Short mmCIF file of C-alpha atoms in Angstrom, two decimals:
data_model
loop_
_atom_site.label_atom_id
_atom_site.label_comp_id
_atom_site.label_asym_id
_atom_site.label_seq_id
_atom_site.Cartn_x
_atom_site.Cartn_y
_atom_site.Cartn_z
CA UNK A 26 -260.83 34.42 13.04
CA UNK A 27 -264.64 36.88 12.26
CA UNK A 28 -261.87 39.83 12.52
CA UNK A 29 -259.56 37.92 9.86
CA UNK A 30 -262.27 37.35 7.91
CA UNK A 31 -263.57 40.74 8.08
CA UNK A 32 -260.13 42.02 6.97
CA UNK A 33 -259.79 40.08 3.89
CA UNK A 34 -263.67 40.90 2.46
CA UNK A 35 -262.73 44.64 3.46
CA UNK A 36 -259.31 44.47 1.88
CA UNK A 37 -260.06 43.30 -0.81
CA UNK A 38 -263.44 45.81 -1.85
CA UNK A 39 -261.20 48.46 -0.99
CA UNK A 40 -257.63 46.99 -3.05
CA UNK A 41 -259.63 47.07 -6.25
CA UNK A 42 -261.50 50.48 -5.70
CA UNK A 43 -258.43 51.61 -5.00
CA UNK A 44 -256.88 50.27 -7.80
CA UNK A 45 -259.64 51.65 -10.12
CA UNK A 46 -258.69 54.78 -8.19
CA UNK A 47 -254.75 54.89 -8.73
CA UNK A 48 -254.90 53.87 -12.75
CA UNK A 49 -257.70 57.06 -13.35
CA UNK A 50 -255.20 58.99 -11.82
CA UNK A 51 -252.54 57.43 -13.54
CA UNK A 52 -253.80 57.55 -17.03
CA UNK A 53 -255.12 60.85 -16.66
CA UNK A 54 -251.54 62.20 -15.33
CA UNK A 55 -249.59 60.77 -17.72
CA UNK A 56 -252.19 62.42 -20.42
CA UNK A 57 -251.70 65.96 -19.18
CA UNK A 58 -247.82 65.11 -19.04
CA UNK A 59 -247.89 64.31 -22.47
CA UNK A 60 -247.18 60.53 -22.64
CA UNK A 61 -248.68 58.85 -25.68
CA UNK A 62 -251.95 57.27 -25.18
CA UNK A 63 -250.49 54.18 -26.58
CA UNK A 64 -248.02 53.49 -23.61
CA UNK A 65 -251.08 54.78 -21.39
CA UNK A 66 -253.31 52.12 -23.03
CA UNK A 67 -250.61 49.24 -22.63
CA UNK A 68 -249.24 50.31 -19.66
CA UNK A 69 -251.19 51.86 -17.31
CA UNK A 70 -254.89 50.79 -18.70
CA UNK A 71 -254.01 47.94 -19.91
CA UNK A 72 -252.18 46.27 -17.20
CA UNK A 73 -254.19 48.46 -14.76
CA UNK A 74 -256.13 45.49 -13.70
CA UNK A 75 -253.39 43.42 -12.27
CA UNK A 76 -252.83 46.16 -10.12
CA UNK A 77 -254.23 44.49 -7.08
CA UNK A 78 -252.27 41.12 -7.64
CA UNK A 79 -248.68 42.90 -7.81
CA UNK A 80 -249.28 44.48 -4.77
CA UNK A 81 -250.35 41.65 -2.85
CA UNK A 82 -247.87 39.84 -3.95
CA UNK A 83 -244.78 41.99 -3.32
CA UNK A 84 -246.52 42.39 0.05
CA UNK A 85 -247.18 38.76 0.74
CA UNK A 86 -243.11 38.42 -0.36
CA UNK A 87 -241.64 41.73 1.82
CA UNK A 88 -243.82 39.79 4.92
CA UNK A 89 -242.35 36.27 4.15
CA UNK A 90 -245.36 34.62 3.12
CA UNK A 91 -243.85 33.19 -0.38
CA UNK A 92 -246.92 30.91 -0.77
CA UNK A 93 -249.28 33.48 -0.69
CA UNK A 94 -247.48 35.21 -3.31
CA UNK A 95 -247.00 32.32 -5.99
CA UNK A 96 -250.63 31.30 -5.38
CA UNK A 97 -251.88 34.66 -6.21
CA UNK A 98 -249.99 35.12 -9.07
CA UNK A 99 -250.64 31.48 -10.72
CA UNK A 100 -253.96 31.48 -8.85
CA UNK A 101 -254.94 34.54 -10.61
CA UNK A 102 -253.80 33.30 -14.23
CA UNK A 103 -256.29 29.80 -13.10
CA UNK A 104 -259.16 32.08 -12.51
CA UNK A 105 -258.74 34.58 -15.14
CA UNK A 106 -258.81 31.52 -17.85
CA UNK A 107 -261.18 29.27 -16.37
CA UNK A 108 -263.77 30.74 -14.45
CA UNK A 109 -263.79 34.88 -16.07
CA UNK A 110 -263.16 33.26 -20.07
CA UNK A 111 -265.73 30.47 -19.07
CA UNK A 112 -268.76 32.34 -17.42
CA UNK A 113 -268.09 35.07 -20.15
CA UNK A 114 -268.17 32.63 -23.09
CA UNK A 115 -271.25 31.14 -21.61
CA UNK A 116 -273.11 34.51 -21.52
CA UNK A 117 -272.16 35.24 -25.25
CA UNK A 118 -269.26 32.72 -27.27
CA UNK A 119 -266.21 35.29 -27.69
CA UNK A 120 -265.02 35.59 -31.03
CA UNK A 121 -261.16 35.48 -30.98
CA UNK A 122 -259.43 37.68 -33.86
CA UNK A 123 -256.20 36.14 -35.23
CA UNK A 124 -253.60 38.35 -33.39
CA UNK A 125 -255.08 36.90 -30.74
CA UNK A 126 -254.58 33.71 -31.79
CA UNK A 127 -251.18 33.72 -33.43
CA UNK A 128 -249.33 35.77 -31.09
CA UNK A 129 -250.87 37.28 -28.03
CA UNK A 130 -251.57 33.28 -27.09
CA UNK A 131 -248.48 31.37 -28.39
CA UNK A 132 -246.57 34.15 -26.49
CA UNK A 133 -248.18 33.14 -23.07
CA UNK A 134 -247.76 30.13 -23.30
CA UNK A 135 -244.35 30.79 -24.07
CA UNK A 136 -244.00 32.57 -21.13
CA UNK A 137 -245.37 29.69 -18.82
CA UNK A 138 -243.34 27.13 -19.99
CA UNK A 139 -240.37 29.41 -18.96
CA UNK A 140 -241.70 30.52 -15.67
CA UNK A 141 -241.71 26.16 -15.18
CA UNK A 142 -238.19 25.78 -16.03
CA UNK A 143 -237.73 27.88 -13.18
CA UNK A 144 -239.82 25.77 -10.39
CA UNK A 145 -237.88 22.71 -11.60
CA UNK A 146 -235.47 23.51 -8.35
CA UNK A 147 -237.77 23.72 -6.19
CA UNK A 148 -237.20 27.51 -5.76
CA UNK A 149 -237.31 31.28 -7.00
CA UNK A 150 -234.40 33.11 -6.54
CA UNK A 151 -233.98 36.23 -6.64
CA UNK A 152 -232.20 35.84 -10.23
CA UNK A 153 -235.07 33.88 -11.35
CA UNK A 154 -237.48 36.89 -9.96
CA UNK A 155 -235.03 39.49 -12.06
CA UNK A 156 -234.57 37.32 -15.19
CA UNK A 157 -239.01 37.35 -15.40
CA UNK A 158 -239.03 41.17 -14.56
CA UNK A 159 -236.74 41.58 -17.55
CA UNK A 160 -238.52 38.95 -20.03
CA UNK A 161 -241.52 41.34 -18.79
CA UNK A 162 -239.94 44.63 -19.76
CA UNK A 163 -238.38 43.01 -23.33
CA UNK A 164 -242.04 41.99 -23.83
CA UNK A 165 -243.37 45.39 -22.99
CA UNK A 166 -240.87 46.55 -25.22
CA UNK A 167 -241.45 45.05 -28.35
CA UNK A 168 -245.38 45.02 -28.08
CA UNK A 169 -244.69 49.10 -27.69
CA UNK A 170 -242.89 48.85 -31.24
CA UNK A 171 -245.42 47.02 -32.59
CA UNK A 172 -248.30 49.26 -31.60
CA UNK A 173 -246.63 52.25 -32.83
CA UNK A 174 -245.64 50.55 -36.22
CA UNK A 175 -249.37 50.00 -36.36
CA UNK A 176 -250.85 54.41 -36.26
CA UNK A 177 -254.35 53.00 -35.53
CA UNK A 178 -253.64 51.03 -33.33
CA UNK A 179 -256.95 49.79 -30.48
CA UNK A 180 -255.81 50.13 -27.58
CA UNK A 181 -254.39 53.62 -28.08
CA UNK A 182 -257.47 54.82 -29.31
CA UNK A 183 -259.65 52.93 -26.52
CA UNK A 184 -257.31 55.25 -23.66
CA UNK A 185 -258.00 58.51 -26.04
CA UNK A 186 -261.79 57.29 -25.73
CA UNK A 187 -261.91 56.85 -22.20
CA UNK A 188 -260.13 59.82 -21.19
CA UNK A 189 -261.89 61.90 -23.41
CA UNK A 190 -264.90 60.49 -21.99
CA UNK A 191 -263.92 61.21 -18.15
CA UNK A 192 -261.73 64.09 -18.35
CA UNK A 193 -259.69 64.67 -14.93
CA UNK A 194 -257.97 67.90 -14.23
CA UNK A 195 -253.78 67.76 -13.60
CA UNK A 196 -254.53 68.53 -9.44
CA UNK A 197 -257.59 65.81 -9.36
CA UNK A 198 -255.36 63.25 -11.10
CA UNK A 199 -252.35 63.81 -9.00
CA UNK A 200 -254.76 63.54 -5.82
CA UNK A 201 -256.38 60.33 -6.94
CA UNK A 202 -252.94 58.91 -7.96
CA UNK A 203 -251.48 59.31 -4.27
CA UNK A 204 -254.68 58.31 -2.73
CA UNK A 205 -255.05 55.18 -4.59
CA UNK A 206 -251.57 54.58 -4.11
CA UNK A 207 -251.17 54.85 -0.41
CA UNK A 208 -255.14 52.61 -0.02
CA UNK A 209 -253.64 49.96 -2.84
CA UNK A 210 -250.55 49.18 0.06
CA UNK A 211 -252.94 49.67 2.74
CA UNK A 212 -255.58 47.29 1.61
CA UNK A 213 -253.32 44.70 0.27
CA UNK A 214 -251.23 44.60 3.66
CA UNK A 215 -255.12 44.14 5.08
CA UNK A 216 -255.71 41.22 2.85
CA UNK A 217 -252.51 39.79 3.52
CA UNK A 218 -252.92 39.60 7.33
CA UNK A 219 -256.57 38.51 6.74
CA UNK A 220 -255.58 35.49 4.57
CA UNK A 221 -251.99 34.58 6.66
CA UNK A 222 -254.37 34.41 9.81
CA UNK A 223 -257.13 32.49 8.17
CA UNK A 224 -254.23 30.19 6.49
CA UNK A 225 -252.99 29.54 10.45
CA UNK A 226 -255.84 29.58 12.42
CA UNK A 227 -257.92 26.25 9.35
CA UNK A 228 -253.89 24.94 9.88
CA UNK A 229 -253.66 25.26 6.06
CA UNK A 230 -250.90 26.32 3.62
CA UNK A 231 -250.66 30.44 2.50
CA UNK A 232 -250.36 28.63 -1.11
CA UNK A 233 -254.13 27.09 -1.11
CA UNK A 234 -255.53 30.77 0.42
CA UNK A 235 -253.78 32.51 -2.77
CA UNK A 236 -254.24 30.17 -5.29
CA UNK A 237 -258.28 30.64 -3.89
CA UNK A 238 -259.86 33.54 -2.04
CA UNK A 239 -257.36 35.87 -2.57
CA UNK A 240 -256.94 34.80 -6.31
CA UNK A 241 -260.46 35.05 -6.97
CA UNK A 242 -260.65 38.50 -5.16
CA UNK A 243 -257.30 40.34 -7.18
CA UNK A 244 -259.19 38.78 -10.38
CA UNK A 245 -262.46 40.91 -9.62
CA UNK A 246 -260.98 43.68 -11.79
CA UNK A 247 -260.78 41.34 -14.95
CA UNK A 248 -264.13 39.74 -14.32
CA UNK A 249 -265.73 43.37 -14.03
CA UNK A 250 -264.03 44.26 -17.31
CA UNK A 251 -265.09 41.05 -18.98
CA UNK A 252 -268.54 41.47 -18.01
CA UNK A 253 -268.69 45.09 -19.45
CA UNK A 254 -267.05 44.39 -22.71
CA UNK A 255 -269.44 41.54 -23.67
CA UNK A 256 -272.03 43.51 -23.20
CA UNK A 257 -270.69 46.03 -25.90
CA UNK A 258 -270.11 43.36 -27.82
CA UNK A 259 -266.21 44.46 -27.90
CA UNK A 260 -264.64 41.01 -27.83
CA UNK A 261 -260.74 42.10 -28.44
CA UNK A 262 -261.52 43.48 -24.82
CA UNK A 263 -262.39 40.54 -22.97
CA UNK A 264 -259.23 38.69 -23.86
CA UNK A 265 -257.17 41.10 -24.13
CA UNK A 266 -257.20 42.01 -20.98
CA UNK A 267 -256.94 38.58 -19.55
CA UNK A 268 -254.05 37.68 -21.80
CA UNK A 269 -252.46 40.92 -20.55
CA UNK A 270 -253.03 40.11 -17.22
CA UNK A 271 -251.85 36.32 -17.72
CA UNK A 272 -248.64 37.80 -19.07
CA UNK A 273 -248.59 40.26 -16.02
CA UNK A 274 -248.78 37.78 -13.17
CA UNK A 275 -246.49 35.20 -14.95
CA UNK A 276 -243.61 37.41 -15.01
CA UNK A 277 -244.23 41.01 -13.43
CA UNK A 278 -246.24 39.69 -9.71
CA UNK A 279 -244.01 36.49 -9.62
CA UNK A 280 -240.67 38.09 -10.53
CA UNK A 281 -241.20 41.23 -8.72
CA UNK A 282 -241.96 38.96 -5.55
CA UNK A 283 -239.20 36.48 -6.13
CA UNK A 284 -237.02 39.81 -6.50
CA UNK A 285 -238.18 41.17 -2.94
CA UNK A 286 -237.68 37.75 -1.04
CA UNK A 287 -236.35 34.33 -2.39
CA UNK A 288 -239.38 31.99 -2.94
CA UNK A 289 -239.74 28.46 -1.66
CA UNK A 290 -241.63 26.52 -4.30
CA UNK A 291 -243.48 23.06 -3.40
CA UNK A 292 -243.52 20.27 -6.05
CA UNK A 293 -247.05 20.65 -6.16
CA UNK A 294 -246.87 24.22 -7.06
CA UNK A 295 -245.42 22.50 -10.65
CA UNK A 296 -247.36 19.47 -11.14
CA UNK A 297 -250.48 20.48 -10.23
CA UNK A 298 -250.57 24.50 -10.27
CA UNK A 299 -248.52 25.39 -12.92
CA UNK A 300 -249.50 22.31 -15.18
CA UNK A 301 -253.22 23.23 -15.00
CA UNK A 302 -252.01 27.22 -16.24
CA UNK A 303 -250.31 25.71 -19.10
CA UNK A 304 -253.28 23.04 -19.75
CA UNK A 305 -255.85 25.80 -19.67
CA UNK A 306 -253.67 28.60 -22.00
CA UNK A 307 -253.01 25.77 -24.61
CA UNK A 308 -256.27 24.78 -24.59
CA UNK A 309 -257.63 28.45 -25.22
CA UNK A 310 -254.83 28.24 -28.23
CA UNK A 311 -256.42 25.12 -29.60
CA UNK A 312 -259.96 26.41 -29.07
CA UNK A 313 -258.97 28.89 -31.48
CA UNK A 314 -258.32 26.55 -34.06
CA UNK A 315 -260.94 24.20 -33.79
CA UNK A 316 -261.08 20.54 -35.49
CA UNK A 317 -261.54 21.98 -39.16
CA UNK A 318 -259.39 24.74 -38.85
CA UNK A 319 -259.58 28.49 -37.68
CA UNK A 320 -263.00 28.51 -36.25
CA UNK A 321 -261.42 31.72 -33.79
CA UNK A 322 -264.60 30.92 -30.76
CA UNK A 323 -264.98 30.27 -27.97
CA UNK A 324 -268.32 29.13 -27.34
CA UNK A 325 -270.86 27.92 -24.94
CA UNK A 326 -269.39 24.64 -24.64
CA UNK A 327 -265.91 25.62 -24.23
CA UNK A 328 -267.00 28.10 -21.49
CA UNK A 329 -268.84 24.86 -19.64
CA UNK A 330 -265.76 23.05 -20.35
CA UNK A 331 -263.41 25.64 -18.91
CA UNK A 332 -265.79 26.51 -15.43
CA UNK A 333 -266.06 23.09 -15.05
CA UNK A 334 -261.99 22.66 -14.81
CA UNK A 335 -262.51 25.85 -12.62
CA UNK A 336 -264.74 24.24 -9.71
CA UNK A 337 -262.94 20.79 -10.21
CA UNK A 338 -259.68 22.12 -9.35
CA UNK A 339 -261.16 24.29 -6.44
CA UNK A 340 -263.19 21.34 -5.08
CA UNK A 341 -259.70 19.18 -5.16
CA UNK A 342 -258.21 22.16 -3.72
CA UNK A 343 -260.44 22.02 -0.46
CA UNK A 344 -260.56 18.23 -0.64
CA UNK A 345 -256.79 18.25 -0.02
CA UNK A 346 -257.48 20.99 3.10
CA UNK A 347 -259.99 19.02 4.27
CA UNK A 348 -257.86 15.46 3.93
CA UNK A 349 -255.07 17.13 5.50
CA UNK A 350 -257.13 18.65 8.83
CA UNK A 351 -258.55 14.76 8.90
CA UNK A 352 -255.21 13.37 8.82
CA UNK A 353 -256.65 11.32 5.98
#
C-alpha cells in the first residue's frame, strides 16, 4: 500500500515535469522545422497541458483499467471547472471576453452533450472512441481556419513570445522531446499501477481513484497555468486553457482510450459524472451572461459557488467509498 502510494505522488511530480519537458521540446522543434506558431500555439502549447491526462488514460485503457480512464478524463473536466475556475476567480473575478462566451463555451458544451449520447448504452466502443477522435480533429480543424483568417491572432503570438523568450537549439529540443516522451509513458504507467493498487487494496472502484487523485494530479498543469496568468492579469489565458483542455479530455483522452480498449461505462458515470460536467460548463455559460445581460465575470461569488460544488461532489464521492466498505 506506502509503496503504491509512493508511486502515484512520484508519478505524478514526474508526469507533469515531464510533460512541461516534452511540449518545450515540442514547440521549440516544430519552430526550427518551420511550422507556424499558430498550430504550435493551438496544438502543441495549447493543448500541451492535457498532456498528462491522454497518457494516463490510453495507459489506464492498453492495461484494462477502463474506469480509471473515463474518471480521469471527466474527472479532469470536474476539476478544471470547479475547483482551478473557482479558487482562481476567488483570487481575482476573471473577466470573460465574448469569444469566450459565444463560442469557445457553447461549443463545449456541445461537445458534452454528445460525448452523453454515447454513455446512454452503457458502453464506449471503439466506434464511439473513433467518432470523438474525429469530432476532435474537425474541431481542431476549423479553429486552425479561424485563427489564420484572424493574422493577429493571441495565441500565435503568445508561442512567438514564449519561444522567443526561451530559445532552444534544434539538438536541445530534439533531446528534451525524446526525454519527456519516454518519462511521460514511464510516469503515467507509475501512476497507473499506484492508483489500480490503491483502488484494490481500499476495495474501491478505478472510476472514484480517477475521477479524484489522479484527476486532481493530471489537472496540476492547468492549475499552475491559471495561477500564473492571473497574476499577469492575462485573463483570455486562464480559460482558455481550461476550455481547451475541457475540449481535450471530452473527446481526444476519452476517444483515444475508448479507441485502444472498449470501455465499460456504469450508469453512474452518466447521472452523476457526466451530469455534474454539463451542470458546471452551462453554468460557466450562464455566468457569462448574468441576470441583466452580458456582465462577461466571473467573480468572487461564482468562484465560492463553483469550489463549493467541487468539495461537495468529492465529499459524496468518499461518502459512497466509505458506505460501500461499511456495507451501509
Amino acid at each position: 500500500m506506502l509503496m503504491a502510494i509512493a508511486a502515484i505522488l512520484a508519478g505524478l511530480v514526474l508526469l507533469v515535469w515531464s510533460a512541461d519537458k516534452f511540449v518545450d521540446g515540442a514547440a521549440a522543434t516544430a519552430k526550427h522545422l518551420g511550422m507556424p506558431s499558430l498550430l504550435i500555439g493551438m496544438v502543441i502549447i495549447g493543448f500541451g497541458t492535457s498532456a498528462p491526462e491522454l497518457a494516463v488514460s490510453a495507459m489506464a485503457a492498453a492495461d484494462g483499467n477502463p474506469g480509471l480512464a473515463l474518471g480521469n478524463g471527466y474527472g479532469s473536466n470536474i476539476t478544471n471547472i470547479a475547483l482551478i475556475v473557482g479558487l482562481t476567480a476567488l483570487i481575482a473575478p476573471i473577466t470573460m471576453h465574448s469569444q469566450v462566451i459565444r463560442k469557445e463555451l457553447p461549443l463545449l458544451v456541445v461537445l458534452t452533450l454528445i460525448a452523453g449520447a454515447q454513455l446512454i448504452d452503457g458502453e464506449l466502443t471503439r466506434l464511439d472512441g473513433w467518432v470523438l477522435l474525429g469530432v476532435f480533429a474537425a474541431v481542431m480543424g476549423w479553429s486552425i481556419y479561424q485563427g489564420i483568417k484572424n493574422k493577429d491572432d493571441p495565441l500565435g503570438n503568445a508561442a512567438d513570445a514564449e519561444l522567443i523568450e526561451h530559445p532552444m537549439p534544434l539538438k536541445h529540443a530534439i533531446i528534451w522531446l525524446i526525454i519527456g516522451l519516454v518519462l511521460l509513458i514511464v510516469s503515467s504507467r507509475l501512476l497507473v499501477w499506484g492508483a489500480v493498487t490503491v483502488a484494490q487494496t481500499l476495495g474501491v472502484s478505478d472510476l472514484i481513484i480517477g475521477l479524484t487523485i489522479v484527476a486532481i494530479g493530471t489537472s496540476l498543469p492547468e492549475l499552475a497555468s491559471a495561477i500564473a496568468a492571473v497574476r499577469k492579469n492575462e485573463h483570455d489565458l486562464i480559460l482558455g486553457n481550461i476550455l481547451g483542455s475541457g475540449i481535450f479530455n471530452t473527446l481526444a483522452v476519452v476517444g483515444l482510450a475508448a479507441a485502444i480498449q472498449p470501455l465499460s461505462v456504469d450508469p453512474e458515470v452518466l447521472y452523476r459524472d457526466w451530469t455534474l460536467m454539463l451542470a458546471l460548463t452551462v453554468g460557466l455559460l450562464l455566468m457569462g451572461f448574468g441576470l441583466t445581460g452580458w456582465r462577461k465575470l466571473v467573480s468572487r461569488v461564482d468562484g465560492a459557488l463553483l469550489v463549493t460544488v467541487y468539495f461537495a461532489y468529492t465529499g459524496y464521492l468518499f461518502y459512497t467509498v466509505v458506505a460501500a466498505s461499511s456495507g451501509g
